[in-house]
Amino acid sequence: MASIALDHVDKTYPNGHVAARDLNLVIGHGELLVLVGPSGSGKSTVLRLIAGLEGPTSGRILIDGEDVTAVPPERRDLAMVFQSYALYPHKSVRENLAFGLQVRKVPASDIRERVQRVAATLGIESFLDRKPAQLSGGQRQRVALGRAIVREPRAFLLDEPLSNLDPLLRVDTRTELVLLHRRLGATMVHVTHDQEEAMTLGTRVAVMRDGRLEQVGTPLEIFQRPVNVFVATFFGSPAMNLWRCRWTRTATGIHLASGGLAVDLAGAGGTGWNQDTVLAGVRPHDISLVPHGDAEAVGRVEVVEPLGATSVLHVRIGHGSARAIRVVVPADLAPVVNAEVAIRLRHDRVYLFDEPTGVAIMRS
Amino acid sequence: MIMSRTLRASGAAAGLSILLFPLYWMVISSVTPDARLFDAPTLIPRTVVLDHYRALFGGRDFWTPIRNSLIVAGATTGLSVGLGALCAYALARLQFRGRSLMLAFVLAISMFPQISIVSPLYLLLRELRLINTYPGLVLPYLTFAMPLTIWLLVGFFRQLPAEVEEAALMDGATRVRTLREIILPLAWPGLATTAILTFLYCWNEFLFALSFTLGPERHTVPVAIALFRGQYQVPWGEILAGAVVATVPVAVIVLIAQRRIIAGLTAGAVKG
């Protein structure tokens, strides 16, 4: 297994599109790193740069400390699972799995044995002699995974391998991927645009936007300590609520005010208090309904979205000015539409961001 | 409903008969005795004789032009598809400077009227002592066969999903191995179509074959047929029998492969 490093990597396509800007990233031995970001953020480009299918405009790519920037993909010994699976349509499943081994001149008996073993692991033995066209989407996905595993490559590159599966199968396969990663102990780079997938899969998550790495960390770090508004709103579902607030210092901390919302927070350390206003963010799970006496804001329920165990309330505060606040409550406690509710924020889960830049203000 | 269907059927029949009539006339004339050829024409031949065919293969040795045509068209097709596939793959997939210019250049070459390059080619072939040889026909044929092949194959290769090739590269296969084991098998319908079209062009080619051959030992079928005409007489019966013999293999190939050819001719038209 291998470690992969990007060293000041830039990629500008001939049409002028910048897909990677000064990327620096180290992916350790046996790590499952998830590259996540909205479409067009450059995450697939990063994968293709590591694979060698694209060359960087500048910068270096290292595998196990060795500079492979100029090494073509076929000699990097990495395996890739494509979003479209990209199975060889004219070869049977068995031949699909065997191709990479035949290319490496592995003896035929070894190939047979390894293909058999991987097929058994993935439960695809029963259709080894079928062609890809005769398989369902989920089966093709397994074959694509098997083709990568059977090679025992230095690292796996997975380009949105789950996005073509139906939701139920996707969740199952996600779990299998985690188990597979644990069993193989392999270095994996997994690209997805799905924040939930990123959170559940990754030992570390790298968030990308516009060709930049916004934040790299464990899923919980990213969820709990987002470095800016983009990361904060990208993770978590429903997305974080944001208010523009005026702030004033108080004896114990700061006071935030915005429309019908008034919050006193303890502690106002850190830096970044440059403007008169800040963006305050609270996740919908960190807001609770309270009796009117304890309220930090009072509003009217506009929409109730039942999700089963919980319901998402859209609460309008004040008179139609601000965006509605999303609040997640247990379904059996959900009020009816048009009810007046009082809400309170969890103070230790209030995030503050600098207004024009969106950079997080760390309060100690 | 039934009305419109009969109307359509009869329309199709009318169109088809206009297209097929010359061929039909060629066939029945080729089995009509010389004396009857210029009588009042009849749709159904009254006497059928095979004299013309006998004369073709007995008196004239029509086998030689057939062999020449097969060798020249076959060799041209083989070379053209073999080399053209490599060239087209590079033009379709690899990134390099001047790629689109090169593709435009290939197209431009195929736009040259044949007659305009006959003289320079003749001089060139004479210098190379290739007049009246098989290479002396195959090489000039490549000037129109290669652009055709390359253009058709670039279209086919571009339609193949790039990810399948990338998967092969990631599996460790070299470009050449990827081409051989992944691309060519997938592009097989395109290759077959291209080969057939190239073969047809070569089989029918007349001007180069006439210009660059000297004697009957190297004449191809179209040239041989054209030269049946003597100083004082035109052996129409034999000419038409020769035409039938030249048409049959082509017609058979086309009928067998018609579906693929249609797909091949329209490939690239849909996908820009």
XYZ file of C-alpha atoms in Angstrom:
636
model
C 0.000 0.000 0.000
C 1.104 3.453 -0.759
C 0.965 7.028 0.310
C 0.070 9.672 -2.244
C 1.056 13.316 -2.123
C 0.153 16.342 -4.175
C 2.773 19.069 -4.069
C 1.698 22.539 -5.279
C -0.404 21.039 -8.040
C -2.096 23.351 -10.531
C -4.223 22.277 -13.442
C -5.510 24.635 -16.109
C -7.312 23.091 -19.065
C -6.521 24.343 -22.581
C -9.891 26.134 -22.648
C -8.782 28.222 -19.675
C -10.810 26.417 -17.042
C -8.819 26.180 -13.811
C -9.577 22.851 -12.162
C -6.903 22.796 -9.468
C -5.186 25.676 -7.698
C -2.054 25.063 -5.698
C -3.201 21.836 -4.138
C -1.178 20.312 -1.331
C -2.445 17.085 0.110
C -0.927 13.998 1.666
C -2.891 10.779 1.674
C -1.365 8.319 4.115
C -0.864 4.552 3.921
C -4.142 2.741 4.267
C -6.179 5.898 4.487
C -9.611 6.312 2.929
C -9.686 9.930 1.886
C -12.921 11.301 0.505
C -12.714 14.225 -1.895
C -16.007 16.010 -1.751
C -17.379 19.145 -3.336
C -20.094 20.427 -5.633
C -19.904 19.528 -9.312
C -17.191 21.452 -11.111
C -15.113 21.837 -7.956
C -12.197 19.907 -9.450
C -12.438 16.745 -7.360
C -12.563 14.404 -10.344
C -9.641 16.273 -11.856
C -7.604 15.596 -8.738
C -8.374 11.900 -9.078
C -7.388 11.903 -12.740
C -4.191 13.755 -11.878
C -3.292 11.099 -9.322
C -4.202 8.394 -11.846
C -2.018 10.028 -14.489
C -4.895 10.349 -16.959
C -4.229 14.089 -16.839
C -0.953 15.859 -16.313
C -0.685 18.826 -13.941
C 0.105 22.246 -15.385
C 2.625 22.637 -12.591
C 3.487 20.885 -9.364
C 4.389 17.315 -8.540
C 2.546 14.135 -7.719
C 4.319 11.653 -5.485
C 3.533 8.042 -4.719
C 5.505 6.648 -1.791
C 7.734 9.684 -1.999
C 8.656 8.981 -5.593
C 7.867 11.679 -8.158
C 5.473 10.096 -10.663
C 4.377 13.300 -12.383
C 5.811 12.113 -15.694
C 4.912 8.441 -15.271
C 2.042 7.347 -17.558
C -1.061 5.818 -15.932
C -0.287 2.257 -16.993
C 2.935 2.276 -14.975
C 1.591 3.825 -11.764
C 0.004 0.592 -10.546
C -3.153 2.273 -9.286
C -6.658 0.962 -9.831
C -9.603 3.155 -10.691
C -13.328 2.559 -10.458
C -15.191 4.824 -12.843
C -18.578 6.405 -12.364
C -19.813 4.674 -15.513
C -17.961 1.502 -14.391
C -16.275 1.407 -17.824
C -16.305 -2.389 -18.031
C -14.986 -3.902 -21.242
C -18.261 -4.602 -23.006
C -16.887 -7.311 -25.292
C -15.277 -9.311 -22.478
C -17.024 -11.571 -19.987
C -16.940 -10.689 -16.311
C -14.139 -13.214 -15.830
C -12.109 -11.650 -18.651
C -12.813 -8.194 -17.282
C -11.305 -9.194 -13.958
C -8.426 -11.069 -15.539
C -7.346 -8.403 -18.031
C -5.223 -6.361 -15.642
C -3.463 -9.531 -14.469
C -2.863 -10.811 -17.993
C -1.310 -7.473 -18.871
C 1.056 -7.981 -15.929
C 1.888 -11.470 -17.156
C 0.612 -13.191 -14.026
C 0.579 -16.990 -14.627
C -2.794 -18.279 -15.809
C -3.320 -20.531 -12.791
C -2.751 -17.614 -10.404
C -5.151 -15.482 -12.407
C -7.844 -18.145 -12.195
C -7.407 -18.456 -8.468
C -7.335 -14.716 -7.760
C -10.360 -14.019 -9.943
C -12.234 -16.806 -8.187
C -11.315 -15.488 -4.757
C -12.331 -11.893 -5.503
C -15.526 -13.047 -7.194
C -16.409 -15.008 -4.082
C -15.727 -12.000 -1.859
C -18.010 -9.772 -3.887
C -20.672 -12.384 -4.590
C -20.291 -12.228 -8.353
C -19.259 -15.861 -8.960
C -22.594 -16.803 -10.454
C -22.224 -14.491 -13.415
C -18.525 -14.724 -14.173
C -19.279 -15.891 -17.703
C -21.792 -13.190 -18.554
C -21.124 -10.030 -20.496
C -21.514 -6.660 -18.731
C -24.600 -5.824 -20.802
C -26.418 -8.723 -19.136
C -25.826 -7.390 -15.629
C -27.823 -4.991 -13.489
C -26.331 -1.700 -12.340
C -25.436 -3.051 -8.924
C -23.792 -6.135 -10.396
C -21.758 -4.026 -12.810
C -20.638 -1.899 -9.922
C -19.372 -4.995 -8.130
C -17.539 -6.165 -11.210
C -15.888 -2.759 -11.548
C -14.848 -2.982 -7.904
C -13.654 -6.540 -8.404
C -11.559 -5.547 -11.396
C -9.785 -3.064 -9.146
C -9.388 -5.380 -6.157
C -8.078 -8.388 -8.064
C -5.056 -6.413 -9.201
C -3.934 -5.694 -5.624
C -2.826 -2.222 -6.691
C -0.858 0.287 -4.666
C -3.976 2.412 -4.189
C -7.599 2.620 -5.256
C -9.129 5.641 -6.934
C -12.913 5.677 -6.840
C -14.733 8.218 -8.990
C -18.305 8.505 -7.681
C -18.735 4.732 -7.835
C -22.017 4.828 -5.941
C -23.782 7.615 -7.764
C -25.428 5.384 -10.370
C -26.957 3.042 -7.813
C -30.462 3.391 -6.491
C -30.601 4.883 -2.963
C -31.111 1.665 -1.010
C -28.331 -0.181 -2.794
C -26.109 2.861 -2.437
C -26.318 2.790 1.346
C -25.590 -0.952 1.426
C -22.664 -0.630 -0.932
C -21.335 2.269 1.099
C -21.171 0.050 4.152
C -19.509 -2.683 2.115
C -16.916 -0.210 0.919
C -16.074 0.713 4.486
C -15.702 -2.967 5.407
C -13.703 -3.626 2.276
C -11.360 -0.781 3.064
C -10.863 -2.098 6.561
C -10.196 -5.633 5.352
C -7.789 -4.653 2.558
C -6.130 -1.925 4.577
C -5.683 -0.218 1.240
C -5.089 3.415 0.423
C -8.232 4.725 -1.200
C -9.242 8.055 -2.662
C -12.965 8.334 -3.084
C -14.631 11.178 -4.982
C -18.225 12.134 -4.320
C -20.503 15.135 -4.355
C -22.637 13.643 -1.598
C -21.734 15.078 1.795
C -23.423 12.231 3.618
C -21.355 9.693 1.697
C -18.241 11.687 2.522
C -19.062 11.753 6.229
C -19.855 8.058 6.503
C -16.999 6.738 4.373
C -13.945 8.787 5.013
C -11.244 8.428 7.599
C -10.518 11.927 6.370
C -12.479 14.261 4.185
C -11.082 16.896 1.833
C -13.573 19.560 0.812
C -13.034 21.221 -2.560
C -14.474 24.288 -4.193
C -13.390 25.978 -7.431
C -10.223 23.916 -7.614
C -9.172 24.760 -4.070
C -8.998 22.612 -0.991
C -11.216 24.372 1.506
C -10.653 22.073 4.445
C -9.121 18.684 5.164
C -9.936 16.783 8.322
C -11.846 13.946 9.918
C -15.583 13.964 9.209
C -16.352 15.157 12.733
C -13.756 17.915 12.622
C -15.265 19.184 9.420
C -18.775 18.965 10.755
C -17.999 20.531 14.095
C -15.316 23.032 13.169
C -15.933 24.209 9.612
C -13.357 26.783 8.540
C -15.795 28.840 6.491
C -19.399 29.310 5.492
C -19.055 27.106 2.416
C -17.905 24.065 4.387
C -20.429 24.785 7.133
C -23.389 24.831 4.759
C -22.145 22.017 2.510
C -22.149 19.490 5.363
C -25.222 18.575 7.293
C -28.742 18.007 6.102
C -30.861 20.077 6.278
C -28.245 22.762 5.735
C -27.102 25.142 8.463
C -29.226 28.257 9.122
C -27.426 31.553 8.607
C -28.332 35.010 9.821
C -26.623 38.304 9.314
C -26.352 39.805 12.857
C -25.219 43.003 14.414
C -23.002 42.295 17.395
C -22.074 44.222 20.518
C -19.764 43.338 23.367
C -21.317 42.631 26.755
C -19.743 42.059 30.145
C -19.564 38.281 29.673
C -19.332 37.934 25.924
C -21.260 39.236 22.951
C -24.831 39.988 22.058
C -26.144 39.099 18.598
C -29.250 40.728 17.175
C -30.990 40.092 13.891
C -34.627 40.741 13.106
C -36.600 38.956 15.771
C -33.586 37.076 17.105
C -31.585 38.088 20.166
C -28.836 35.853 21.557
C -26.287 36.391 24.305
C -23.175 34.279 23.863
C -20.549 33.832 26.514
C -16.953 34.444 25.502
C -15.810 36.587 22.626
C -12.188 35.660 22.254
C -10.401 34.892 19.054
C -9.891 37.109 16.095
C -11.892 38.231 13.138
C -14.157 40.789 14.723
C -13.508 43.231 11.952
C -16.968 44.217 10.833
C -20.095 45.525 12.497
C -21.973 42.472 11.372
C -21.189 38.776 11.399
C -22.883 35.729 9.938
C -24.245 33.476 12.635
C -24.910 29.847 11.780
C -26.781 27.157 13.660
C -27.615 23.695 12.421
C -31.314 22.797 12.364
C -30.640 20.046 14.934
C -29.201 22.555 17.378
C -32.353 24.626 17.664
C -35.086 23.537 20.018
C -38.646 24.539 20.675
C -39.032 26.033 24.157
C -41.776 27.631 26.292
C -42.318 31.266 25.344
C -40.533 32.607 28.450
C -37.139 31.141 27.382
C -37.392 32.232 23.767
C -34.530 33.780 21.826
C -36.878 34.225 18.922
C -40.539 33.720 18.202
C -41.904 32.781 14.798
C -44.647 31.163 12.862
C -44.416 27.672 11.350
C -44.729 27.966 7.576
C -44.028 24.441 6.433
C -43.761 21.091 8.181
C -41.766 18.404 6.360
C -42.219 15.054 8.078
C -39.198 12.789 7.563
C -40.502 9.936 9.662
C -38.656 10.038 12.960
C -38.131 13.781 12.749
C -39.831 16.691 11.071
C -38.244 19.772 9.548
C -40.030 23.003 10.414
C -39.623 26.165 8.387
C -40.108 28.939 10.917
C -40.537 32.518 9.758
C -39.213 35.011 12.314
C -40.371 38.623 12.295
C -42.416 39.864 9.383
C -41.392 38.083 6.234
C -38.030 39.785 5.969
C -35.473 37.120 6.813
C -35.204 33.644 5.340
C -37.162 31.004 7.199
C -35.204 29.087 9.826
C -35.100 25.333 9.536
C -35.602 23.476 12.792
C -35.493 19.727 13.252
C -37.771 18.357 15.948
C -38.951 14.847 16.851
C -41.940 14.081 14.657
C -44.352 13.573 17.565
C -43.531 17.040 18.904
C -44.027 18.812 15.585
C -46.498 21.694 15.795
C -49.084 22.330 13.129
C -48.692 24.787 10.296
C -49.281 28.410 11.305
C -48.635 27.650 14.991
C -46.542 30.201 16.828
C -43.380 28.685 18.266
C -40.590 29.920 20.498
C -37.082 28.717 19.706
C -33.760 28.647 21.428
C -30.287 27.933 20.000
C -27.676 25.664 21.493
C -25.088 28.285 22.334
C -22.079 26.021 22.120
C -23.132 25.160 18.568
C -23.437 28.670 17.224
C -20.917 29.335 14.460
C -19.815 32.831 13.562
C -18.358 33.837 10.229
C -16.768 37.006 8.993
C -19.284 38.714 6.746
C -17.635 39.362 3.381
C -15.015 36.553 3.437
C -17.059 33.818 5.094
C -14.068 32.766 7.190
C -14.963 31.225 10.538
C -14.407 33.313 13.657
C -13.075 30.999 16.320
C -14.332 31.911 19.761
C -11.543 30.235 21.719
C -55.405 2.918 -44.106
C -55.145 -0.009 -46.498
C -55.359 2.484 -49.325
C -52.370 4.452 -48.089
C -50.418 1.287 -47.520
C -50.944 0.073 -51.089
C -50.082 3.553 -52.286
C -46.863 3.512 -50.351
C -46.022 0.009 -51.527
C -46.617 0.883 -55.154
C -44.570 4.052 -54.759
C -41.704 2.043 -53.369
C -42.062 -0.480 -56.151
C -41.966 2.261 -58.762
C -38.863 3.815 -57.251
C -37.175 0.460 -56.944
C -37.926 -0.461 -60.540
C -36.408 2.800 -61.774
C -33.260 2.008 -59.792
C -33.114 -1.641 -60.749
C -34.123 -1.389 -64.392
C -30.631 -0.584 -65.767
C -29.239 -3.504 -63.799
C -31.981 -5.745 -65.094
C -31.351 -4.585 -68.638
C -27.648 -5.268 -68.165
C -28.343 -8.799 -67.037
C -30.796 -9.737 -69.779
C -28.699 -8.088 -72.476
C -25.714 -10.101 -71.342
C -27.608 -13.302 -72.123
C -29.093 -12.132 -75.428
C -27.364 -13.300 -78.623
C -25.484 -10.575 -80.484
C -27.848 -10.732 -83.433
C -30.840 -9.969 -81.248
C -29.265 -7.130 -79.228
C -30.528 -4.373 -81.468
C -33.925 -5.857 -82.235
C -37.068 -4.349 -80.847
C -36.457 -4.545 -77.088
C -38.465 -6.982 -74.981
C -38.673 -7.145 -71.255
C -38.550 -10.948 -71.154
C -35.676 -12.380 -73.181
C -36.888 -14.839 -75.816
C -33.649 -16.756 -76.049
C -31.080 -17.098 -73.338
C -27.512 -17.842 -74.339
C -24.314 -17.809 -72.355
C -22.121 -17.091 -75.366
C -20.921 -13.779 -73.974
C -19.827 -15.319 -70.700
C -18.076 -18.096 -72.545
C -16.290 -15.537 -74.711
C -15.391 -13.547 -71.601
C -13.608 -16.377 -69.837
C -12.657 -18.457 -72.894
C -11.665 -15.998 -75.553
C -10.525 -13.078 -73.429
C -9.146 -14.392 -70.154
C -11.321 -12.224 -67.926
C -9.847 -14.009 -64.919
C -6.715 -11.859 -65.091
C -8.481 -8.519 -64.578
C -10.594 -10.065 -61.814
C -7.457 -11.298 -60.092
C -5.792 -7.910 -60.567
C -8.777 -6.088 -59.150
C -8.977 -8.403 -56.149
C -5.271 -8.019 -55.411
C -5.216 -4.250 -55.799
C -8.481 -3.569 -53.975
C -7.666 -6.113 -51.259
C -4.155 -4.813 -50.647
C -5.316 -1.212 -50.638
C -8.116 -2.008 -48.208
C -5.814 -3.941 -45.895
C -3.130 -1.284 -45.834
C -5.594 1.540 -45.629
C -7.556 0.116 -42.712
C -4.439 -1.113 -40.928
C -2.522 2.151 -41.132
C -5.665 4.263 -41.031
C -6.775 2.712 -37.748
C -3.519 3.732 -36.040
C -3.690 7.189 -37.537
C -7.371 7.669 -36.755
C -6.897 6.541 -33.160
C -4.174 9.099 -32.657
C -6.307 11.815 -34.232
C -9.370 10.817 -32.253
C -7.826 10.391 -28.833
C -4.289 11.579 -28.259
C -3.614 15.174 -27.352
C -0.990 16.770 -29.542
C -0.291 20.060 -31.198
C -1.795 20.583 -34.637
C -4.261 17.744 -34.364
C -7.250 19.511 -35.873
C -5.023 21.025 -38.550
C -3.876 17.544 -39.507
C -7.434 16.286 -39.673
C -8.404 19.208 -41.898
C -5.384 18.466 -44.064
C -6.450 14.858 -44.498
C -9.867 16.037 -45.593
C -8.352 18.583 -47.969
C -6.320 15.873 -49.670
C -9.406 13.831 -50.348
C -10.933 16.882 -52.037
C -8.339 16.929 -54.831
C -9.940 15.953 -58.131
C -8.289 12.727 -59.220
C -7.566 14.055 -62.670
C -5.422 16.825 -61.215
C -2.948 14.429 -59.657
C -2.820 11.848 -62.439
C 0.052 13.523 -64.288
C 2.310 14.168 -61.313
C 1.610 10.678 -59.998
C 2.434 9.209 -63.375
C 5.800 10.960 -63.462
C 6.489 9.931 -59.897
C 5.603 6.298 -60.520
C 7.703 6.244 -63.674
C 10.698 7.502 -61.746
C 10.101 4.809 -59.155
C 9.683 2.217 -61.926
C 6.281 1.292 -60.552
C 4.227 1.798 -63.708
C 2.334 -1.372 -64.590
C 2.925 -3.005 -61.196
C 0.587 -3.763 -58.312
C 2.311 -1.324 -55.931
C 1.981 1.208 -58.738
C -1.774 1.008 -58.270
C -1.978 0.352 -54.538
C 0.080 3.407 -53.591
C -1.981 5.877 -55.654
C -5.172 4.228 -54.407
C -4.080 4.960 -50.869
C -4.247 8.674 -51.684
C -8.011 8.503 -51.726
C -8.534 5.406 -49.593
C -6.587 6.671 -46.570
C -8.464 9.961 -46.121
C -11.745 8.088 -46.429
C -10.653 5.453 -43.922
C -9.255 7.972 -41.486
C -12.342 10.141 -41.547
C -14.704 7.255 -41.031
C -12.613 5.698 -38.272
C -12.049 8.949 -36.382
C -15.833 9.185 -36.189
C -16.128 5.616 -34.905
C -13.334 5.942 -32.365
C -14.758 9.166 -30.975
C -18.039 7.412 -30.307
C -16.380 4.843 -28.076
C -16.551 5.763 -24.393
C -13.205 7.238 -23.351
C -13.538 5.757 -19.875
C -13.256 2.213 -21.202
C -9.866 3.076 -22.675
C -8.831 4.821 -19.491
C -9.863 1.728 -17.566
C -7.530 -0.325 -19.738
C -4.690 2.136 -19.139
C -5.350 1.980 -15.408
C -5.267 -1.800 -15.679
C -1.711 -1.369 -16.864
C -2.154 -1.886 -20.591
C -0.024 0.197 -22.947
C -1.643 2.353 -25.614
C -0.900 -0.215 -28.284
C -2.307 -3.055 -26.216
C -5.378 -0.965 -25.393
C -5.863 -0.310 -29.084
C -5.505 -3.987 -29.937
C -7.520 -5.558 -27.144
C -10.108 -2.947 -26.277
C -10.593 -0.371 -29.009
C -10.378 -2.467 -32.158
C -12.772 -5.171 -30.933
C -15.244 -2.475 -29.933
C -14.805 -0.593 -33.184
C -15.194 -3.769 -35.233
C -18.462 -2.732 -36.937
C -16.820 0.527 -37.906
C -13.742 -1.245 -39.205
C -15.855 -3.630 -41.274
C -17.865 -0.789 -42.771
C -14.778 1.186 -43.549
C -13.115 -1.823 -45.147
C -16.149 -2.506 -47.338
C -16.474 1.083 -48.487
C -12.774 1.302 -49.241
C -12.919 -1.965 -51.137
C -15.840 -0.701 -53.222
C -14.053 2.503 -54.157
C -10.974 0.572 -55.212
C -12.968 -2.047 -57.070
C -14.728 0.633 -59.112
C -11.749 2.921 -59.640
C -11.061 3.604 -63.315
C -8.878 6.631 -63.974
C -5.737 5.623 -62.055
C -6.054 2.028 -63.211
C -6.220 3.174 -66.816
C -3.348 5.636 -66.460
C -0.847 3.557 -64.532
C -1.197 0.188 -66.273
C 0.133 -0.620 -69.700
C -0.946 -4.107 -70.677
C -3.802 -6.550 -70.111
C -1.685 -8.433 -67.551
C -2.198 -5.577 -65.083
C -5.579 -4.197 -66.158
C -8.267 -4.148 -63.510
C -11.874 -5.069 -64.245
C -13.198 -1.574 -65.115
C -10.245 -0.924 -67.426
C -10.490 -4.311 -69.054
C -14.178 -3.824 -69.751
C -13.617 -0.377 -71.181
C -10.923 -1.715 -73.499
C -13.123 -4.503 -74.936
C -14.156 -2.027 -77.572
C -12.181 -2.714 -80.784
C -11.426 -0.366 -83.616
C -14.402 -1.356 -85.733
C -16.850 -2.930 -83.355
C -18.189 -2.687 -79.847
C -18.861 -6.114 -78.281
C -21.836 -4.980 -76.214
C -22.747 -8.468 -75.108
C -19.343 -9.161 -73.642
C -19.113 -5.727 -72.083
C -22.389 -6.306 -70.300
C -21.410 -9.818 -69.263
C -18.209 -8.351 -67.831
C -20.248 -5.728 -66.005
C -22.426 -8.437 -64.484
C -19.377 -10.348 -63.310
C -17.902 -7.159 -61.831
C -21.141 -6.237 -60.073
C -21.988 -9.567 -58.487
C -19.287 -9.692 -55.754
C -19.934 -6.072 -54.870
C -23.678 -6.594 -54.679
C -23.225 -9.680 -52.509
C -20.925 -7.860 -50.089
C -23.271 -4.914 -49.828
C -26.350 -7.058 -49.281
C -24.616 -8.995 -46.519
C -23.299 -5.887 -44.811
C -26.013 -3.392 -45.632
C -27.038 -2.707 -42.087
C -23.518 -1.982 -40.988
C -22.838 0.213 -43.991
C -25.856 2.333 -43.260
C -24.741 2.704 -39.657
C -21.255 3.543 -40.914
C -22.363 6.166 -43.389
C -24.419 7.988 -40.802
C -21.915 7.604 -37.970
C -20.563 10.932 -36.887
C -23.531 12.671 -38.448
C -25.595 12.413 -35.301
C -22.844 12.955 -32.805
C -21.010 16.181 -33.458
